[in-house]
Amino acid sequence: MATERYNPRASEPKWQKAWDDAKLFETKNDDPRPKYYVLEMFPYPSGRIHIGHTRNYTMGDVVARYKRAKGFNVLHPMGWDAFGMPAENAAMQNKVHPKDWTYQNIATMRAQLKVMGLSIDWSREFATCDVDYYHRQQMLFLDMAAKGLVTRKSSKVNWDPEDMTVLANEQVIDGRGWRSGALVEQRELTQWFFKITDCAQDLLDSLDGLNEWPEKVRIMQQNWIGRSEGLLIRWPLSADTAPAGETELEVYTTRPDTIFGASFMAISADHPLAKKAAENRPELAAFMEDVRRMGTSVAALETAEKKGMDTGIRVVHPFDPSWTLPVYVANFVLMDYGTGAIFGCPSGDQRDLDFANKYGLPVVPVVMPEGGDAKTFQVTEEAYTDDGVMINSRFLDGMKPKEAFNDVASRLEQISTGNRPMGERKVQFRLRDWGISRQRYWGCPIPMIHCQECGVVPVPKADLPVKLPDDIDFDKPGNPLDRHPTWRHVKCPNCGKDGRRETDTMDTFVDSSWYFARFTAPWENEPTDPKAANEWLPVDQYIGGIEHAILHLLYSRFFTRAMRDTGHVGIAEPFKGLFTQGMVVHETYRAGSGQNGRWVGPSEVTFDESDGKRSAKLIETGEPVEIGALEKMSKSKKNVVSPEDITDGYGADTARWFMLSDSPPERDVEWTDDGAAGAHRFVQRVWRQVSIAGETLAGVAPAASADGAAGAVSKAAHKALKAVGEDIEKLAFNRGIARIYELVNNVAGPLGEIGEGKGDDALKAAARQATEILVHLLAPFMPHLAEECWATLGGKDLVSDRAWPTFDPALVVDNEIVYPVQINGKKRADLTIARDADQVTVEKAALALEAVQKALDGKSPRKVIVVPQRIVNVVA
RNA sequence: GCGGACGUGGCGAAACUGGUAGACGCAAGGGACUUAAAAUCCCUCAGCCUCGGCUAUGCGGGUUCGAUCCCCGCCGUCCGCACCA
C-alpha cells in the first residue's frame, strides 16, 4: 500500500496539544507513586534558544519520559536564570529597560522550547527576576544573616574610573576597561559575604557520598576547596630594616621541611608590610600599582611573567640569627590565600626557582632523590618536588621530608617571638568566602538598611519585598540604584530616623543556588514548603554543562546547607546524580582577510567539493570564505544554529534524534546539515515501515515466538528493549539510539513481507509485538513520531502515558555462542558452541579446530586460556 | 601558571570488569527501479601487499597469555580559575 510521507509540521502540534489537554506533564505533589526529579540547568534568557540548549533539555526529557513510563511521579520543571549583566548591557546599548528586555527574551525562548515537545511541567515555571522569587530569596538572606551565615568585609574590585563602575574580570582586557578603555584601578569596598568557609570541611568530606557525580567534578571541587596542612611561621624582621612598628612577617607554608632552602620572602602587593615599605620608596609603589593593574583574577596574575622588587626589608632565619633573607614584593603572591606572604625555596618549587634565577638569589637543594649524592646533587633549571632525603639542612639531614616537617614544626612551636610561638600548625583552605555584593541594578536587592545610629539593620520580613525601582536610567555612569532620587531613602526600622538602603544587589549565583528547591512548591509564601522540598529533593538527575562544575555546584551545596540550618529543607546535598553534557559546536566561517575579516553565518555560505576538498563561498557575492575551527556556538562568531532552522523543515523529533545520536552526551557534538538530513531520513523510514504493515498489524494480538523467522523478530525486539532501557539509565543515549537502528534494520524485512500480505500468524504476532516495543523505545527520543505510529497500530491512548514494556529474559540470551579463538593473542578462528559448555569442552573443541591444529603443527600448546562466555587463547 | 578532561577509519563513534578493534550512523563509490530526477532498495567502504597475511586506537616505553582500557614519559586540543552565565 502507498504511504504518505510523515509530516511533522502537522503531527507535532497535534500531539503537543493532546498532551496539554490531558495535562500529562503537570506534576502533583500528593501523587503516591515513587518520585523522580530530573532537572536541567535553567537557561539565561539571552535572546534566543540555540541548539546547544535544546540538546541539554532533550537529554533531561528522555530521562523524564522514560522514568514516567517506568511508573515514577516525575518532576521536570523549567525556569529562567534571569538576572545578570547582559540585560544591563542591552539597556546601555539599545535603550531598552532590563526588565522589558528580559521578559521579551523569555517569551521568545519559551515559545522556541515549546516547539521541541519537551515533557515539562510549565505550570511551575518562574524567572529569578520575578518579584515573587526574589522576595523569597530576600527572606532566605535574612534568615541566613540571623544564623550568622552572612558577614561584611572589605574586598577588592576592578574599578573603571571613566564609567564609574565595577568591572567583572571578563570585562578587564589587558588591564583596561572593555568599554571605556581606561586603565583599571583596584578599589577596596565593604561587601557582603556568605560564610561558605565555615562549611569547607563538610563540603569537602561530603564529596565522598556523591557517588553519582562524575569523578572529575568531585576532584575539581576537592582541589578548589584546597585543604592543606601546614605551618604558620613568624619570621622576625631584622630591626635595622623594619618599617616603624613592624617586628615580624607571618608566612604560611606546607613545606616547613625546606626551611633551610629558603632564599627569599615574597609578599603580595596588598600586604600591609609592602604598603609600609612603599611609603618612602616611589619605585616600589609604582611597581605595586603595576601589579594591581593586572586585575583581580587569579588566572591573569599567575599567567603573567613572574616579577618582584626588593623592599629592602630583611628577615632573620628562625634557626640561625646570623642568616638574613630579603623580602620581595612579588606579583604571583595572593593576599587572599594564607597570610599573603610565602618563603621561597627555589630548589623545591618551580615558581620560586624561576624567580630566584631571575633575581640572582641562591638555590640550595634541600631534598634529593633517595640514593643520590648530597655533594654533587644540584638544582639549576628544574625544581625537585618529589619525595626523597633531606640534605644541606643541618639537624634535618638524612630525614624524610615528612619527618623534617614534624621536626621543624615541634621546634618552632617551642620558640617564641613576641608573645607567640614562632611556628604554629594550621589547616588552611584555598576556598574563600563567597562575595555576593554586586554594584549593579539588575539583581536581587540585598535587604539591609544602613542607619547612622543603629548601624546595619535588616529589613523586617513584613516590609519585604525590597523591589527594584522601575524608573531608572542608564544614561549616566555608575549604579542606577545609587543615583535614584528616592529609592535608597528609607526610615530605619529600629529607630525611625533617616537611613539608606543597601544599594548592592546579589550575585546571580545566589539566584541559581536554590531554584531547584523552589520548583518543588513555587506557589508557597515561604521560600519552600519543607514537606514538599524534602519529598522531592535531592534532585535525582541534574544535567548541565561542565563549566558549572565548581562554582554553581559548590554554591548550591553550601546554600542547601544554609537552608537546612534555617529550617527550609531537611537535607544537605541538593543533587544526587549529576551529569555534565558536552556542547554543540559548529564550523566557523570567515570572509575577507586581515583587518577586513569578518565572521559570517552558516546560512550565508554555500559549499563546493572537489578532489575531496571542501571550499566555501558567500552565497550573495561568491566571495571565497575560509572554513575555520569548530567552536562553541556564539553570537560573536555567528556560528549559531537555532532550533527552528531544523524544526521548521524536519520537525522537533529530527532535531532531538540528531542531537543525541552519534556523539556520547558528555562530549561535544558538531552540528552538520548532513547529519540532520540523515536523522530525518530515519524518521521517514520508521514511519514507512510501521505504516506499511500497520493496517494488517492493527488487528493482530501481540505474541512472542521462540523459533524460526518469528523467533528472530522477537529476539531482536526483546534484546533491544533490554539494551535501550539500560542505556537510558546510564544516559548513554547514543548507544541506545544505535540499538534502535539495529532493531529497525532487523524488522524491516518481516514488516515489508507483512505489508505485501505475506507471513504466517506467528510472524504477524511477533511483528506486532516487536513494532509495539519499537514504538515504546522511540517514545522518549521522538515522542511525536511514536504517538503517530501508535495511532496507526490502532492505539487509542497516548504512548506518553503508557508503561515501559518488560522484556522476556528467555528471549535475550542465545543458546549458542561464538568464541573468538586466538593463537598467541591474535584471532585465528571462531568456535560456535553451546552456551553452557564447560571449560574443558570448550578447550577440547578449540584445540580440534583446523586453524589451531595447523598453528600447533603437532606440538602440544604451552597454555590454553578459556574465559567463559568470552574468548579462547591458545599459547603455542 | 595552577587544576581538570579529551585524543580510535574520510567524519561522529562503539568495544561491558584487561578478552574478536571499528557495532550504529554520516559522507563517498557502484548497482537496481525510473523517460529522467527525487525518494527508496541492494552492494563496497581503516591502510598495505604477494589474498594469505602484515600494520593500525596521538607519540615513545612498560606490565600481561592478551592492552583503546592499567603504569611511566612526551605531544596536541579543550574547559575552569572566584564580578560571564
mmCIF file of C-alpha atoms in Angstrom, chain A residues 195-467:
data_model
loop_
_atom_site.group_PDB
_atom_site.id
_atom_site.type_symbol
_atom_site.label_atom_id
_atom_site.label_comp_id
_atom_site.label_asym_id
_atom_site.label_seq_id
_atom_site.Cartn_x
_atom_site.Cartn_y
_atom_site.Cartn_z
ATOM 1 C CA LYS A 195 30.467 32.347 55.114
ATOM 2 C CA ILE A 196 30.986 29.317 52.922
ATOM 3 C CA THR A 197 34.393 28.732 54.545
ATOM 4 C CA ASP A 198 32.591 27.681 57.730
ATOM 5 C CA CYS A 199 31.412 24.660 55.752
ATOM 6 C CA ALA A 200 34.712 23.991 53.961
ATOM 7 C CA GLN A 201 35.478 20.764 55.782
ATOM 8 C CA ASP A 202 31.931 19.460 55.434
ATOM 9 C CA LEU A 203 31.737 20.398 51.747
ATOM 10 C CA LEU A 204 34.981 18.503 51.246
ATOM 11 C CA ASP A 205 34.083 15.426 53.306
ATOM 12 C CA SER A 206 30.614 15.094 51.810
ATOM 13 C CA LEU A 207 32.024 14.786 48.293
ATOM 14 C CA ASP A 208 32.710 11.140 49.135
ATOM 15 C CA GLY A 209 28.993 10.473 49.353
ATOM 16 C CA LEU A 210 28.233 11.914 45.929
ATOM 17 C CA ASN A 211 28.860 8.665 44.117
ATOM 18 C CA GLU A 212 26.544 9.519 41.236
ATOM 19 C CA TRP A 213 28.660 12.524 40.343
ATOM 20 C CA PRO A 214 31.408 12.365 37.742
ATOM 21 C CA GLU A 215 34.725 11.700 39.410
ATOM 22 C CA LYS A 216 36.276 14.672 37.642
ATOM 23 C CA VAL A 217 33.785 17.110 39.145
ATOM 24 C CA ARG A 218 34.446 15.800 42.625
ATOM 25 C CA ILE A 219 38.184 16.149 42.091
ATOM 26 C CA MET A 220 37.762 19.687 40.783
ATOM 27 C CA GLN A 221 35.723 20.643 43.832
ATOM 28 C CA GLN A 222 38.208 18.977 46.121
ATOM 29 C CA ASN A 223 41.047 20.962 44.605
ATOM 30 C CA TRP A 224 39.002 24.117 44.687
ATOM 31 C CA ILE A 225 38.328 23.744 48.398
ATOM 32 C CA GLY A 226 42.035 23.017 48.649
ATOM 33 C CA ARG A 227 42.582 21.755 52.177
ATOM 34 C CA SER A 228 46.194 21.799 53.231
ATOM 35 C CA GLU A 229 48.029 21.098 56.453
ATOM 36 C CA GLY A 230 50.943 23.398 57.024
ATOM 37 C CA LEU A 231 52.716 25.703 59.377
ATOM 38 C CA LEU A 232 52.457 29.377 60.157
ATOM 39 C CA ILE A 233 55.971 30.655 60.608
ATOM 40 C CA ARG A 234 56.684 34.077 62.123
ATOM 41 C CA TRP A 235 59.966 35.399 60.830
ATOM 42 C CA PRO A 236 61.426 38.190 62.961
ATOM 43 C CA LEU A 237 62.285 41.299 60.946
ATOM 44 C CA SER A 238 65.839 42.428 61.077
ATOM 45 C CA ALA A 239 65.404 45.527 63.240
ATOM 46 C CA ASP A 240 67.589 47.871 61.174
ATOM 47 C CA THR A 241 65.489 47.235 58.053
ATOM 48 C CA ALA A 242 61.983 47.031 59.568
ATOM 49 C CA PRO A 243 59.460 49.807 58.976
ATOM 50 C CA ALA A 244 58.318 51.547 62.125
ATOM 51 C CA GLY A 245 56.087 49.379 64.294
ATOM 52 C CA GLU A 246 56.735 46.149 62.347
ATOM 53 C CA THR A 247 58.510 43.267 64.024
ATOM 54 C CA GLU A 248 57.663 40.092 62.160
ATOM 55 C CA LEU A 249 56.480 38.575 58.903
ATOM 56 C CA GLU A 250 53.980 35.755 59.145
ATOM 57 C CA VAL A 251 54.024 33.227 56.313
ATOM 58 C CA TYR A 252 52.044 30.064 55.705
ATOM 59 C CA THR A 253 53.841 27.080 54.240
ATOM 60 C CA THR A 254 53.055 23.470 53.502
ATOM 61 C CA ARG A 255 56.759 22.712 53.246
ATOM 62 C CA PRO A 256 58.415 23.768 56.510
ATOM 63 C CA ASP A 257 60.858 20.928 55.882
ATOM 64 C CA THR A 258 62.513 23.052 53.207
ATOM 65 C CA ILE A 259 63.226 25.906 55.607
ATOM 66 C CA PHE A 260 66.994 25.636 55.084
ATOM 67 C CA GLY A 261 66.467 26.015 51.359
ATOM 68 C CA ALA A 262 64.768 29.355 51.826
ATOM 69 C CA SER A 263 66.413 32.190 49.984
ATOM 70 C CA PHE A 264 63.809 34.960 49.966
ATOM 71 C CA MET A 265 60.426 36.050 51.262
ATOM 72 C CA ALA A 266 57.758 37.096 48.798
ATOM 73 C CA ILE A 267 54.748 39.139 49.815
ATOM 74 C CA SER A 268 51.652 40.300 47.986
ATOM 75 C CA ALA A 269 51.407 43.838 46.652
ATOM 76 C CA ASP A 270 48.466 44.254 49.024
ATOM 77 C CA HIS A 271 50.359 43.092 52.089
ATOM 78 C CA PRO A 272 50.468 45.714 54.880
ATOM 79 C CA LEU A 273 54.235 45.367 55.091
ATOM 80 C CA ALA A 274 54.520 46.077 51.371
ATOM 81 C CA LYS A 275 52.368 49.150 51.739
ATOM 82 C CA LYS A 276 54.557 50.454 54.571
ATOM 83 C CA ALA A 277 57.732 49.743 52.669
ATOM 84 C CA ALA A 278 56.370 51.618 49.674
ATOM 85 C CA GLU A 279 55.594 54.758 51.663
ATOM 86 C CA ASN A 280 59.017 56.282 51.058
ATOM 87 C CA ARG A 281 60.030 54.250 48.017
ATOM 88 C CA PRO A 282 58.238 55.576 44.944
ATOM 89 C CA GLU A 283 59.675 52.926 42.589
ATOM 90 C CA LEU A 284 58.238 50.189 44.828
ATOM 91 C CA ALA A 285 54.880 51.960 44.986
ATOM 92 C CA ALA A 286 54.871 52.208 41.199
ATOM 93 C CA PHE A 287 55.670 48.523 40.864
ATOM 94 C CA MET A 288 52.850 47.615 43.231
ATOM 95 C CA GLU A 289 50.448 49.808 41.292
ATOM 96 C CA ASP A 290 51.522 47.960 38.172
ATOM 97 C CA VAL A 291 50.789 44.606 39.769
ATOM 98 C CA ARG A 292 47.329 45.783 40.795
ATOM 99 C CA ARG A 293 46.563 46.783 37.209
ATOM 100 C CA MET A 294 46.546 43.106 36.305
ATOM 101 C CA GLY A 295 43.052 42.983 37.730
ATOM 102 C CA THR A 296 41.720 40.743 40.456
ATOM 103 C CA SER A 297 41.650 37.489 38.524
ATOM 104 C CA VAL A 298 43.992 34.766 39.690
ATOM 105 C CA ALA A 299 44.486 33.497 36.171
ATOM 106 C CA ALA A 300 45.787 36.864 34.969
ATOM 107 C CA LEU A 301 48.197 37.133 37.899
ATOM 108 C CA GLU A 302 49.577 33.662 37.548
ATOM 109 C CA THR A 303 49.927 33.675 33.791
ATOM 110 C CA ALA A 304 51.885 36.896 33.843
ATOM 111 C CA GLU A 305 55.670 36.871 33.855
ATOM 112 C CA LYS A 306 56.969 36.443 37.392
ATOM 113 C CA LYS A 307 58.199 39.775 38.668
ATOM 114 C CA GLY A 308 59.261 41.150 42.001
ATOM 115 C CA MET A 309 61.012 44.019 43.707
ATOM 116 C CA ASP A 310 63.166 44.061 46.825
ATOM 117 C CA THR A 311 61.562 46.016 49.679
ATOM 118 C CA GLY A 312 64.856 46.466 51.450
ATOM 119 C CA ILE A 313 63.411 44.683 54.450
ATOM 120 C CA ARG A 314 65.271 41.638 55.805
ATOM 121 C CA VAL A 315 64.043 38.772 57.966
ATOM 122 C CA VAL A 316 66.109 36.614 60.298
ATOM 123 C CA HIS A 317 66.161 32.856 59.858
ATOM 124 C CA PRO A 318 64.417 31.122 62.787
ATOM 125 C CA PHE A 319 67.270 28.650 63.237
ATOM 126 C CA ASP A 320 70.188 30.975 62.558
ATOM 127 C CA PRO A 321 70.311 34.552 63.935
ATOM 128 C CA SER A 322 73.198 35.403 61.608
ATOM 129 C CA TRP A 323 71.225 34.477 58.447
ATOM 130 C CA THR A 324 69.026 37.173 56.940
ATOM 131 C CA LEU A 325 66.847 36.899 53.868
ATOM 132 C CA PRO A 326 65.432 39.632 51.600
ATOM 133 C CA VAL A 327 61.725 40.414 51.423
ATOM 134 C CA TYR A 328 60.379 40.917 47.875
ATOM 135 C CA VAL A 329 57.030 42.119 46.684
ATOM 136 C CA ALA A 330 56.039 39.581 44.015
ATOM 137 C CA ASN A 331 53.224 39.591 41.503
ATOM 138 C CA PHE A 332 52.407 35.924 41.961
ATOM 139 C CA VAL A 333 51.661 36.058 45.689
ATOM 140 C CA LEU A 334 47.983 36.452 46.502
ATOM 141 C CA MET A 335 46.768 38.376 49.529
ATOM 142 C CA ASP A 336 43.680 36.156 49.611
ATOM 143 C CA TYR A 337 45.488 32.933 50.319
ATOM 144 C CA GLY A 338 47.239 32.099 53.563
ATOM 145 C CA THR A 339 48.853 35.187 55.023
ATOM 146 C CA GLY A 340 49.666 36.870 51.715
ATOM 147 C CA ALA A 341 53.316 36.003 52.233
ATOM 148 C CA ILE A 342 55.484 32.995 51.438
ATOM 149 C CA PHE A 343 59.047 31.951 51.874
ATOM 150 C CA GLY A 344 60.670 30.983 48.626
ATOM 151 C CA CYS A 345 62.571 27.719 48.411
ATOM 152 C CA PRO A 346 63.854 27.720 44.823
ATOM 153 C CA SER A 347 65.125 24.139 44.778
ATOM 154 C CA GLY A 348 61.728 22.748 45.749
ATOM 155 C CA ASP A 349 59.268 24.909 43.793
ATOM 156 C CA GLN A 350 59.422 25.757 40.113
ATOM 157 C CA ARG A 351 57.923 29.198 40.532
ATOM 158 C CA ASP A 352 60.388 30.079 43.268
ATOM 159 C CA LEU A 353 63.227 28.731 41.148
ATOM 160 C CA ASP A 354 62.287 30.857 38.142
ATOM 161 C CA PHE A 355 62.068 33.844 40.454
ATOM 162 C CA ALA A 356 65.443 33.123 42.102
ATOM 163 C CA ASN A 357 67.152 32.646 38.740
ATOM 164 C CA LYS A 358 65.713 35.903 37.502
ATOM 165 C CA TYR A 359 66.891 37.929 40.501
ATOM 166 C CA GLY A 360 70.145 36.096 41.231
ATOM 167 C CA LEU A 361 69.043 34.576 44.520
ATOM 168 C CA PRO A 362 70.756 31.476 45.945
ATOM 169 C CA VAL A 363 69.455 27.996 45.118
ATOM 170 C CA VAL A 364 70.247 25.412 47.791
ATOM 171 C CA PRO A 365 68.929 21.898 47.200
ATOM 172 C CA VAL A 366 67.432 20.504 50.413
ATOM 173 C CA VAL A 367 65.703 17.367 49.155
ATOM 174 C CA MET A 368 67.368 14.894 46.824
ATOM 175 C CA PRO A 369 66.173 11.588 45.421
ATOM 176 C CA GLU A 370 66.804 8.565 47.634
ATOM 177 C CA GLY A 371 70.292 7.201 46.980
ATOM 178 C CA GLY A 372 71.599 10.434 45.459
ATOM 179 C CA ASP A 373 74.908 12.052 46.293
ATOM 180 C CA ALA A 374 74.458 15.101 48.501
ATOM 181 C CA LYS A 375 77.808 16.543 47.447
ATOM 182 C CA THR A 376 77.010 16.666 43.747
ATOM 183 C CA PHE A 377 73.203 16.970 43.657
ATOM 184 C CA GLN A 378 72.267 20.303 42.135
ATOM 185 C CA VAL A 379 69.150 22.139 41.067
ATOM 186 C CA THR A 380 69.516 24.655 38.254
ATOM 187 C CA GLU A 381 66.570 24.824 35.850
ATOM 188 C CA GLU A 382 64.138 22.289 37.222
ATOM 189 C CA ALA A 383 62.952 22.205 40.824
ATOM 190 C CA TYR A 384 62.902 18.875 42.655
ATOM 191 C CA THR A 385 59.438 18.419 44.135
ATOM 192 C CA ASP A 386 59.276 14.677 44.799
ATOM 193 C CA ASP A 387 59.890 12.724 47.970
ATOM 194 C CA GLY A 388 63.463 11.947 48.970
ATOM 195 C CA VAL A 389 66.059 12.658 51.624
ATOM 196 C CA MET A 390 66.907 15.938 53.376
ATOM 197 C CA ILE A 391 70.328 17.444 52.639
ATOM 198 C CA ASN A 392 72.081 20.731 53.382
ATOM 199 C CA SER A 393 69.637 21.157 56.256
ATOM 200 C CA ARG A 394 71.758 20.825 59.409
ATOM 201 C CA PHE A 395 69.804 18.837 62.007
ATOM 202 C CA LEU A 396 67.300 17.669 59.394
ATOM 203 C CA ASP A 397 69.868 15.930 57.177
ATOM 204 C CA GLY A 398 69.016 12.324 56.430
ATOM 205 C CA MET A 399 65.368 12.620 57.407
ATOM 206 C CA LYS A 400 62.446 12.103 55.053
ATOM 207 C CA PRO A 401 60.665 15.398 54.266
ATOM 208 C CA LYS A 402 57.688 14.275 56.325
ATOM 209 C CA GLU A 403 59.823 13.714 59.435
ATOM 210 C CA ALA A 404 61.565 17.006 58.803
ATOM 211 C CA PHE A 405 58.177 18.750 58.588
ATOM 212 C CA ASN A 406 57.276 17.484 62.060
ATOM 213 C CA ASP A 407 60.683 18.204 63.484
ATOM 214 C CA VAL A 408 60.640 21.805 62.284
ATOM 215 C CA ALA A 409 57.067 22.229 63.483
ATOM 216 C CA SER A 410 57.729 20.995 67.008
ATOM 217 C CA ARG A 411 60.951 23.002 67.344
ATOM 218 C CA LEU A 412 59.305 26.225 66.166
ATOM 219 C CA GLU A 413 56.325 25.660 68.453
ATOM 220 C CA GLN A 414 58.795 25.825 71.365
ATOM 221 C CA ILE A 415 60.480 29.074 70.339
ATOM 222 C CA SER A 416 58.555 32.252 70.879
ATOM 223 C CA THR A 417 58.700 35.574 69.141
ATOM 224 C CA GLY A 418 56.777 38.472 70.556
ATOM 225 C CA ASN A 419 54.317 36.634 72.794
ATOM 226 C CA ARG A 420 53.572 33.906 70.337
ATOM 227 C CA PRO A 421 55.238 30.727 69.169
ATOM 228 C CA MET A 422 57.382 31.099 66.097
ATOM 229 C CA GLY A 423 55.605 28.180 64.446
ATOM 230 C CA GLU A 424 52.009 27.031 64.639
ATOM 231 C CA ARG A 425 50.387 24.114 62.833
ATOM 232 C CA LYS A 426 47.450 25.210 60.764
ATOM 233 C CA VAL A 427 44.871 23.674 58.446
ATOM 234 C CA GLN A 428 44.299 26.051 55.585
ATOM 235 C CA PHE A 429 41.675 26.114 52.866
ATOM 236 C CA ARG A 430 42.062 27.647 49.476
ATOM 237 C CA LEU A 431 38.318 28.265 49.431
ATOM 238 C CA ARG A 432 37.386 31.880 50.146
ATOM 239 C CA ASP A 433 34.155 33.276 51.464
ATOM 240 C CA TRP A 434 31.531 33.876 48.806
ATOM 241 C CA GLY A 435 31.350 37.560 47.965
ATOM 242 C CA ILE A 436 27.818 38.271 46.821
ATOM 243 C CA SER A 437 27.762 42.083 46.565
ATOM 244 C CA ARG A 438 27.335 43.459 43.077
ATOM 245 C CA GLN A 439 27.203 47.160 42.396
ATOM 246 C CA ARG A 440 24.557 46.665 39.748
ATOM 247 C CA TYR A 441 20.888 47.285 39.140
ATOM 248 C CA TRP A 442 19.607 44.042 37.614
ATOM 249 C CA GLY A 443 19.859 41.695 40.574
ATOM 250 C CA CYS A 444 18.130 40.814 43.818
ATOM 251 C CA PRO A 445 18.400 43.768 46.241
ATOM 252 C CA ILE A 446 20.163 42.911 49.485
ATOM 253 C CA PRO A 447 17.502 43.631 52.137
ATOM 254 C CA MET A 448 19.555 45.720 54.538
ATOM 255 C CA ILE A 449 19.367 49.313 55.753
ATOM 256 C CA HIS A 450 22.242 51.471 56.904
ATOM 257 C CA CYS A 451 21.422 53.719 59.852
ATOM 258 C CA GLN A 452 23.716 56.313 61.365
ATOM 259 C CA GLU A 453 22.534 55.377 64.847
ATOM 260 C CA CYS A 454 21.903 51.668 64.670
ATOM 261 C CA GLY A 455 24.417 50.547 62.080
ATOM 262 C CA VAL A 456 23.360 47.870 59.590
ATOM 263 C CA VAL A 457 19.777 46.800 60.190
ATOM 264 C CA PRO A 458 17.903 44.052 58.344
ATOM 265 C CA VAL A 459 14.694 44.985 56.564
ATOM 266 C CA PRO A 460 11.834 43.458 58.631
ATOM 267 C CA LYS A 461 10.278 40.488 56.837
ATOM 268 C CA ALA A 462 6.933 42.272 56.850
ATOM 269 C CA ASP A 463 8.458 45.025 54.740
ATOM 270 C CA LEU A 464 9.652 42.621 52.064
ATOM 271 C CA PRO A 465 9.987 42.517 49.165
ATOM 272 C CA VAL A 466 12.523 45.237 48.593
ATOM 273 C CA LYS A 467 11.506 45.796 44.999
#
